[in-house]
Amino acid sequence: MEIVDNKVASVFSASREYPGDHFVFATGHSAYDTYRMLMKYGGRFRIKNFAIGSRVEHSQILINKAQWGVEQLPGVKAAEYRLTGRSGELPVYTFCMCPGGKIVPAAAFEKTNIVNGMSLYKRNGTFANAAVVAAVNLTNLLKKEIEAEEAMEWVEKLEESFYSFTRGYSAPFCSIRNFMDRKGSTPAPETSYPMGLTEAPLWEMLPPGIAESISASLKDFSGKIKGYETGIIMGLESKTSSPIQAVRENGSRLTGFGNLYMIGEGSGYSGGIISSAVEGVKTAMEIIEKS
């Protein structure tokens, strides 16, 4: 970027320069390289609460029977669920439940190992999956004040540790029952995850406090959905949202700049397609009023 009097005059790609009067950064929540660039130029960020955990997988038929009492309902695609738990130190909840879906690799950077989930339109896959994550405030979890850069580094080191364990992109996994008991081994079952599974003591790989809270809540979930404990839990789910948030003023303008707006999930304010779209509309109106 070219900065003149605290305003962005131009941004540069690998191939050309883009001059302008106003600049809108609508990044995703994994754009750590963009965050760091903006920090270098004086943009301000702070930590925020986010969630981290792993992803569970079950037979979709098991979920259908638990929710409906039968394997299929005419005209209905696949059963879903949403669960919350407060048995441990941290609140735990299921996130982005994918009926009839698949678990996919979701690494944003080299030598990191992360998973996510998706469903196709028909939701007719063999498996159901969902993230099971604990809500985290890093200052409370680590018992010290944390800056934005430190928060990103903490997440990155965790993502890198999962890559180092498997030496690639297979997903560390164990059974939900073993995770709850914090012991035992599990032969690799059939899975939707395309990169393969590596047996692992997942309860030791997740940070203290997070692992214990997820374990306690999995016991609760197993009492709510029959057979829940027979599934598997795998990988690191670290991209529910950004661990940091842009410090903004006068709407969505990034503090430190006179004409740069930080919006979308990467800003740390919106949390999905609809809220990001609303931010885009509001910011466009804000710029029009100033023009």
mmCIF file of N, CA, C and O in Angstrom, residues 29 32 48-56 90-95 113-115 130-138 141-142 150-162 179 202 205-215 217-218 221 233-243:
data_model
loop_
_atom_site.group_PDB
_atom_site.id
_atom_site.type_symbol
_atom_site.label_atom_id
_atom_site.label_comp_id
_atom_site.label_asym_id
_atom_site.label_seq_id
_atom_site.Cartn_x
_atom_site.Cartn_y
_atom_site.Cartn_z
ATOM 1 N N HIS A 29 -11.938 -14.491 7.655
ATOM 2 C CA HIS A 29 -11.381 -14.449 9.011
ATOM 3 C C HIS A 29 -10.049 -15.189 9.137
ATOM 4 O O HIS A 29 -9.496 -15.283 10.233
ATOM 5 N N TYR A 32 -4.683 -13.682 7.995
ATOM 6 C CA TYR A 32 -3.678 -13.208 8.945
ATOM 7 C C TYR A 32 -2.604 -12.373 8.258
ATOM 8 O O TYR A 32 -2.052 -11.442 8.854
ATOM 9 N N LYS A 48 -10.619 -10.824 20.529
ATOM 10 C CA LYS A 48 -12.035 -10.993 20.839
ATOM 11 C C LYS A 48 -12.284 -12.458 21.170
ATOM 12 O O LYS A 48 -11.438 -13.327 20.924
ATOM 13 N N ASN A 49 -13.440 -12.730 21.728
ATOM 14 C CA ASN A 49 -13.819 -14.113 21.994
ATOM 15 C C ASN A 49 -14.025 -14.858 20.677
ATOM 16 O O ASN A 49 -14.509 -14.297 19.697
ATOM 17 N N PHE A 50 -13.655 -16.116 20.659
ATOM 18 C CA PHE A 50 -13.900 -16.967 19.498
ATOM 19 C C PHE A 50 -14.068 -18.393 20.002
ATOM 20 O O PHE A 50 -14.215 -18.608 21.210
ATOM 21 N N ALA A 51 -14.108 -19.359 19.106
ATOM 22 C CA ALA A 51 -14.344 -20.741 19.524
ATOM 23 C C ALA A 51 -13.375 -21.670 18.816
ATOM 24 O O ALA A 51 -12.962 -21.421 17.682
ATOM 25 N N ILE A 52 -13.023 -22.752 19.498
ATOM 26 C CA ILE A 52 -12.058 -23.698 18.934
ATOM 27 C C ILE A 52 -12.382 -25.095 19.449
ATOM 28 O O ILE A 52 -12.892 -25.255 20.558
ATOM 29 N N GLY A 53 -12.120 -26.102 18.629
ATOM 30 C CA GLY A 53 -12.412 -27.471 19.037
ATOM 31 C C GLY A 53 -12.098 -28.446 17.924
ATOM 32 O O GLY A 53 -11.082 -28.323 17.238
ATOM 33 N N SER A 54 -12.994 -29.402 17.710
ATOM 34 C CA SER A 54 -12.800 -30.440 16.700
ATOM 35 C C SER A 54 -14.130 -30.694 15.996
ATOM 36 O O SER A 54 -15.114 -30.003 16.246
ATOM 37 N N ARG A 55 -14.142 -31.691 15.116
ATOM 38 C CA ARG A 55 -15.367 -32.001 14.367
ATOM 39 C C ARG A 55 -15.737 -33.461 14.601
ATOM 40 O O ARG A 55 -14.879 -34.337 14.566
ATOM 41 N N VAL A 56 -17.026 -33.700 14.863
ATOM 42 C CA VAL A 56 -17.519 -35.059 15.100
ATOM 43 C C VAL A 56 -18.224 -35.571 13.850
ATOM 44 O O VAL A 56 -18.727 -34.791 13.037
ATOM 45 N N LEU A 90 -15.672 -24.176 30.279
ATOM 46 C CA LEU A 90 -16.025 -23.304 29.162
ATOM 47 C C LEU A 90 -17.339 -23.749 28.523
ATOM 48 O O LEU A 90 -17.642 -24.944 28.481
ATOM 49 N N PRO A 91 -18.124 -22.807 28.007
ATOM 50 C CA PRO A 91 -19.329 -23.202 27.262
ATOM 51 C C PRO A 91 -18.942 -23.892 25.960
ATOM 52 O O PRO A 91 -17.986 -23.489 25.292
ATOM 53 N N VAL A 92 -19.679 -24.936 25.606
ATOM 54 C CA VAL A 92 -19.397 -25.734 24.411
ATOM 55 C C VAL A 92 -20.674 -25.832 23.590
ATOM 56 O O VAL A 92 -21.775 -25.930 24.147
ATOM 57 N N TYR A 93 -20.538 -25.815 22.278
ATOM 58 C CA TYR A 93 -21.709 -25.924 21.418
ATOM 59 C C TYR A 93 -21.329 -26.557 20.090
ATOM 60 O O TYR A 93 -20.161 -26.561 19.692
ATOM 61 N N THR A 94 -22.331 -27.119 19.415
ATOM 62 C CA THR A 94 -22.106 -27.612 18.058
ATOM 63 C C THR A 94 -22.280 -26.448 17.092
ATOM 64 O O THR A 94 -23.074 -25.537 17.326
ATOM 65 N N PHE A 95 -21.529 -26.506 16.006
ATOM 66 C CA PHE A 95 -21.473 -25.385 15.072
ATOM 67 C C PHE A 95 -21.405 -25.936 13.655
ATOM 68 O O PHE A 95 -20.729 -26.927 13.400
ATOM 69 N N ASN A 113 -2.892 -27.838 9.691
ATOM 70 C CA ASN A 113 -3.859 -28.913 9.478
ATOM 71 C C ASN A 113 -5.155 -28.546 10.192
ATOM 72 O O ASN A 113 -5.207 -28.507 11.421
ATOM 73 N N ILE A 114 -6.191 -28.253 9.409
ATOM 74 C CA ILE A 114 -7.476 -27.793 9.933
ATOM 75 C C ILE A 114 -8.583 -28.527 9.180
ATOM 76 O O ILE A 114 -8.429 -28.832 7.996
ATOM 77 N N VAL A 115 -9.696 -28.778 9.847
ATOM 78 C CA VAL A 115 -10.841 -29.382 9.171
ATOM 79 C C VAL A 115 -12.045 -28.451 9.227
ATOM 80 O O VAL A 115 -12.118 -27.541 10.058
ATOM 81 N N ALA A 130 -20.466 -32.285 12.535
ATOM 82 C CA ALA A 130 -20.642 -30.970 13.158
ATOM 83 C C ALA A 130 -19.380 -30.619 13.928
ATOM 84 O O ALA A 130 -18.697 -31.501 14.458
ATOM 85 N N ALA A 131 -19.071 -29.340 13.982
ATOM 86 C CA ALA A 131 -18.007 -28.892 14.875
ATOM 87 C C ALA A 131 -18.524 -28.946 16.307
ATOM 88 O O ALA A 131 -19.690 -28.652 16.571
ATOM 89 N N VAL A 132 -17.648 -29.342 17.220
ATOM 90 C CA VAL A 132 -17.926 -29.238 18.650
ATOM 91 C C VAL A 132 -16.825 -28.349 19.219
ATOM 92 O O VAL A 132 -15.658 -28.744 19.267
ATOM 93 N N VAL A 133 -17.197 -27.132 19.596
ATOM 94 C CA VAL A 133 -16.198 -26.120 19.927
ATOM 95 C C VAL A 133 -16.483 -25.491 21.287
ATOM 96 O O VAL A 133 -17.633 -25.422 21.735
ATOM 97 N N ALA A 134 -15.412 -25.026 21.910
ATOM 98 C CA ALA A 134 -15.513 -24.321 23.185
ATOM 99 C C ALA A 134 -15.308 -22.833 22.949
ATOM 100 O O ALA A 134 -14.423 -22.429 22.181
ATOM 101 N N ALA A 135 -16.124 -22.018 23.588
ATOM 102 C CA ALA A 135 -15.976 -20.565 23.497
ATOM 103 C C ALA A 135 -14.771 -20.140 24.330
ATOM 104 O O ALA A 135 -14.636 -20.531 25.497
ATOM 105 N N VAL A 136 -13.899 -19.341 23.722
ATOM 106 C CA VAL A 136 -12.606 -19.036 24.330
ATOM 107 C C VAL A 136 -12.375 -17.532 24.417
ATOM 108 O O VAL A 136 -12.618 -16.803 23.456
ATOM 109 N N ASN A 137 -11.916 -17.085 25.565
ATOM 110 C CA ASN A 137 -11.313 -15.769 25.726
ATOM 111 C C ASN A 137 -9.857 -16.025 26.093
ATOM 112 O O ASN A 137 -9.572 -16.577 27.160
ATOM 113 N N LEU A 138 -8.937 -15.675 25.199
ATOM 114 C CA LEU A 138 -7.539 -16.061 25.402
ATOM 115 C C LEU A 138 -6.923 -15.438 26.647
ATOM 116 O O LEU A 138 -6.079 -16.056 27.301
ATOM 117 N N LEU A 141 -8.119 -17.742 29.310
ATOM 118 C CA LEU A 141 -7.587 -19.093 29.163
ATOM 119 C C LEU A 141 -6.106 -19.152 29.529
ATOM 120 O O LEU A 141 -5.659 -20.079 30.220
ATOM 121 N N LEU A 142 -5.338 -18.164 29.068
ATOM 122 C CA LEU A 142 -3.891 -18.161 29.291
ATOM 123 C C LEU A 142 -3.489 -17.395 30.541
ATOM 124 O O LEU A 142 -2.313 -17.357 30.904
ATOM 125 N N GLU A 150 -0.272 -11.800 19.267
ATOM 126 C CA GLU A 150 -0.085 -13.005 20.076
ATOM 127 C C GLU A 150 -1.238 -13.988 19.879
ATOM 128 O O GLU A 150 -1.031 -15.209 19.876
ATOM 129 N N ALA A 151 -2.446 -13.467 19.730
ATOM 130 C CA ALA A 151 -3.604 -14.336 19.514
ATOM 131 C C ALA A 151 -3.468 -15.104 18.203
ATOM 132 O O ALA A 151 -3.734 -16.311 18.140
ATOM 133 N N MET A 152 -3.051 -14.411 17.149
ATOM 134 C CA MET A 152 -2.855 -15.092 15.868
ATOM 135 C C MET A 152 -1.754 -16.143 15.978
ATOM 136 O O MET A 152 -1.886 -17.254 15.452
ATOM 137 N N GLU A 153 -0.675 -15.811 16.654
ATOM 138 C CA GLU A 153 0.429 -16.760 16.809
ATOM 139 C C GLU A 153 -0.007 -17.989 17.596
ATOM 140 O O GLU A 153 0.406 -19.113 17.285
ATOM 141 N N TRP A 154 -0.851 -17.795 18.603
ATOM 142 C CA TRP A 154 -1.332 -18.922 19.407
ATOM 143 C C TRP A 154 -2.135 -19.888 18.542
ATOM 144 O O TRP A 154 -1.941 -21.106 18.607
ATOM 145 N N VAL A 155 -3.033 -19.348 17.717
ATOM 146 C CA VAL A 155 -3.835 -20.198 16.830
ATOM 147 C C VAL A 155 -2.939 -20.886 15.805
ATOM 148 O O VAL A 155 -3.081 -22.089 15.534
ATOM 149 N N GLU A 156 -2.005 -20.145 15.231
ATOM 150 C CA GLU A 156 -1.113 -20.715 14.216
ATOM 151 C C GLU A 156 -0.298 -21.877 14.773
ATOM 152 O O GLU A 156 -0.134 -22.912 14.109
ATOM 153 N N LYS A 157 0.229 -21.732 15.967
ATOM 154 C CA LYS A 157 1.030 -22.806 16.567
ATOM 155 C C LYS A 157 0.189 -24.055 16.793
ATOM 156 O O LYS A 157 0.669 -25.184 16.623
ATOM 157 N N LEU A 158 -1.064 -23.868 17.173
ATOM 158 C CA LEU A 158 -1.954 -25.009 17.363
ATOM 159 C C LEU A 158 -2.218 -25.703 16.029
ATOM 160 O O LEU A 158 -2.165 -26.937 15.926
ATOM 161 N N GLU A 159 -2.487 -24.927 14.989
ATOM 162 C CA GLU A 159 -2.720 -25.496 13.658
ATOM 163 C C GLU A 159 -1.476 -26.222 13.142
ATOM 164 O O GLU A 159 -1.572 -27.281 12.517
ATOM 165 N N GLU A 160 -0.315 -25.668 13.412
ATOM 166 C CA GLU A 160 0.938 -26.300 12.986
ATOM 167 C C GLU A 160 1.208 -27.586 13.760
ATOM 168 O O GLU A 160 1.774 -28.541 13.213
ATOM 169 N N SER A 161 0.791 -27.639 15.025
ATOM 170 C CA SER A 161 1.029 -28.844 15.825
ATOM 171 C C SER A 161 0.225 -30.027 15.291
ATOM 172 O O SER A 161 0.687 -31.172 15.345
ATOM 173 N N PHE A 162 -0.965 -29.774 14.754
ATOM 174 C CA PHE A 162 -1.761 -30.855 14.177
ATOM 175 C C PHE A 162 -1.125 -31.344 12.876
ATOM 176 O O PHE A 162 -1.139 -32.541 12.584
ATOM 177 N N PHE A 179 -12.465 -40.115 23.721
ATOM 178 C CA PHE A 179 -12.221 -38.716 24.080
ATOM 179 C C PHE A 179 -12.832 -38.410 25.444
ATOM 180 O O PHE A 179 -12.214 -37.738 26.281
ATOM 181 N N LEU A 202 -6.503 -37.177 20.917
ATOM 182 C CA LEU A 202 -6.984 -35.833 20.606
ATOM 183 C C LEU A 202 -7.215 -35.012 21.871
ATOM 184 O O LEU A 202 -7.073 -33.788 21.863
ATOM 185 N N MET A 205 -4.120 -33.194 22.515
ATOM 186 C CA MET A 205 -3.674 -32.260 21.484
ATOM 187 C C MET A 205 -4.389 -30.917 21.572
ATOM 188 O O MET A 205 -3.831 -29.884 21.194
ATOM 189 N N LEU A 206 -5.622 -30.930 22.055
ATOM 190 C CA LEU A 206 -6.331 -29.668 22.272
ATOM 191 C C LEU A 206 -5.835 -29.027 23.562
ATOM 192 O O LEU A 206 -5.435 -29.725 24.493
ATOM 193 N N PRO A 207 -5.847 -27.706 23.653
ATOM 194 C CA PRO A 207 -5.313 -27.029 24.840
ATOM 195 C C PRO A 207 -6.074 -27.392 26.113
ATOM 196 O O PRO A 207 -7.280 -27.674 26.073
ATOM 197 N N PRO A 208 -5.370 -27.390 27.258
ATOM 198 C CA PRO A 208 -6.034 -27.626 28.546
ATOM 199 C C PRO A 208 -7.171 -26.629 28.750
ATOM 200 O O PRO A 208 -7.076 -25.468 28.364
ATOM 201 N N GLY A 209 -8.220 -27.084 29.369
ATOM 202 C CA GLY A 209 -9.408 -26.254 29.547
ATOM 203 C C GLY A 209 -10.386 -26.471 28.415
ATOM 204 O O GLY A 209 -11.576 -26.722 28.644
ATOM 205 N N ILE A 210 -9.901 -26.407 27.188
ATOM 206 C CA ILE A 210 -10.751 -26.657 26.027
ATOM 207 C C ILE A 210 -11.085 -28.144 25.941
ATOM 208 O O ILE A 210 -12.247 -28.529 25.790
ATOM 209 N N ALA A 211 -10.065 -28.995 26.049
ATOM 210 C CA ALA A 211 -10.286 -30.440 25.946
ATOM 211 C C ALA A 211 -11.221 -30.936 27.046
ATOM 212 O O ALA A 211 -12.144 -31.724 26.790
ATOM 213 N N GLU A 212 -10.999 -30.486 28.277
ATOM 214 C CA GLU A 212 -11.830 -30.941 29.388
ATOM 215 C C GLU A 212 -13.284 -30.492 29.230
ATOM 216 O O GLU A 212 -14.215 -31.245 29.527
ATOM 217 N N SER A 213 -13.472 -29.273 28.762
ATOM 218 C CA SER A 213 -14.835 -28.761 28.588
ATOM 219 C C SER A 213 -15.568 -29.500 27.476
ATOM 220 O O SER A 213 -16.758 -29.819 27.607
ATOM 221 N N ILE A 214 -14.862 -29.790 26.381
ATOM 222 C CA ILE A 214 -15.484 -30.541 25.289
ATOM 223 C C ILE A 214 -15.816 -31.957 25.747
ATOM 224 O O ILE A 214 -16.896 -32.487 25.450
ATOM 225 N N SER A 215 -14.907 -32.579 26.494
ATOM 226 C CA SER A 215 -15.155 -33.930 26.997
ATOM 227 C C SER A 215 -16.411 -33.975 27.858
ATOM 228 O O SER A 215 -17.269 -34.857 27.700
ATOM 229 N N SER A 217 -18.942 -31.909 27.843
ATOM 230 C CA SER A 217 -20.142 -31.634 27.053
ATOM 231 C C SER A 217 -20.499 -32.799 26.137
ATOM 232 O O SER A 217 -21.684 -33.042 25.869
ATOM 233 N N LEU A 218 -19.500 -33.532 25.651
ATOM 234 C CA LEU A 218 -19.802 -34.714 24.840
ATOM 235 C C LEU A 218 -20.609 -35.735 25.645
ATOM 236 O O LEU A 218 -21.476 -36.428 25.098
ATOM 237 N N PHE A 221 -24.074 -34.434 25.500
ATOM 238 C CA PHE A 221 -24.653 -34.636 24.171
ATOM 239 C C PHE A 221 -25.067 -36.091 23.972
ATOM 240 O O PHE A 221 -26.069 -36.381 23.310
ATOM 241 N N ILE A 233 -14.405 -38.271 16.612
ATOM 242 C CA ILE A 233 -14.086 -36.848 16.681
ATOM 243 C C ILE A 233 -12.707 -36.669 16.065
ATOM 244 O O ILE A 233 -11.801 -37.470 16.311
ATOM 245 N N MET A 234 -12.557 -35.642 15.238
ATOM 246 C CA MET A 234 -11.307 -35.530 14.476
ATOM 247 C C MET A 234 -10.867 -34.088 14.280
ATOM 248 O O MET A 234 -11.671 -33.154 14.288
ATOM 249 N N GLY A 235 -9.576 -33.942 14.093
ATOM 250 C CA GLY A 235 -8.995 -32.711 13.590
ATOM 251 C C GLY A 235 -9.129 -31.515 14.505
ATOM 252 O O GLY A 235 -9.579 -31.588 15.648
ATOM 253 N N LEU A 236 -8.730 -30.382 13.961
ATOM 254 C CA LEU A 236 -8.798 -29.098 14.646
ATOM 255 C C LEU A 236 -9.757 -28.190 13.903
ATOM 256 O O LEU A 236 -9.587 -27.941 12.708
ATOM 257 N N GLU A 237 -10.766 -27.708 14.588
ATOM 258 C CA GLU A 237 -11.699 -26.728 14.035
ATOM 259 C C GLU A 237 -11.340 -25.384 14.659
ATOM 260 O O GLU A 237 -11.698 -25.080 15.796
ATOM 261 N N SER A 238 -10.572 -24.578 13.916
ATOM 262 C CA SER A 238 -10.056 -23.322 14.465
ATOM 263 C C SER A 238 -10.533 -22.098 13.701
ATOM 264 O O SER A 238 -10.086 -20.983 13.987
ATOM 265 N N LYS A 239 -11.419 -22.288 12.724
ATOM 266 C CA LYS A 239 -11.825 -21.173 11.871
ATOM 267 C C LYS A 239 -13.313 -20.859 11.993
ATOM 268 O O LYS A 239 -13.966 -20.507 11.011
ATOM 269 N N THR A 240 -13.858 -20.979 13.196
ATOM 270 C CA THR A 240 -15.250 -20.565 13.374
ATOM 271 C C THR A 240 -15.382 -19.057 13.200
ATOM 272 O O THR A 240 -16.363 -18.561 12.662
ATOM 273 N N SER A 241 -14.393 -18.319 13.690
ATOM 274 C CA SER A 241 -14.335 -16.869 13.504
ATOM 275 C C SER A 241 -12.916 -16.421 13.817
ATOM 276 O O SER A 241 -12.093 -17.203 14.288
ATOM 277 N N SER A 242 -12.635 -15.161 13.575
ATOM 278 C CA SER A 242 -11.299 -14.633 13.825
ATOM 279 C C SER A 242 -11.058 -14.460 15.324
ATOM 280 O O SER A 242 -11.972 -14.094 16.064
ATOM 281 N N PRO A 243 -9.823 -14.686 15.786
ATOM 282 C CA PRO A 243 -9.515 -14.426 17.195
ATOM 283 C C PRO A 243 -9.274 -12.948 17.486
ATOM 284 O O PRO A 243 -9.074 -12.577 18.643
#
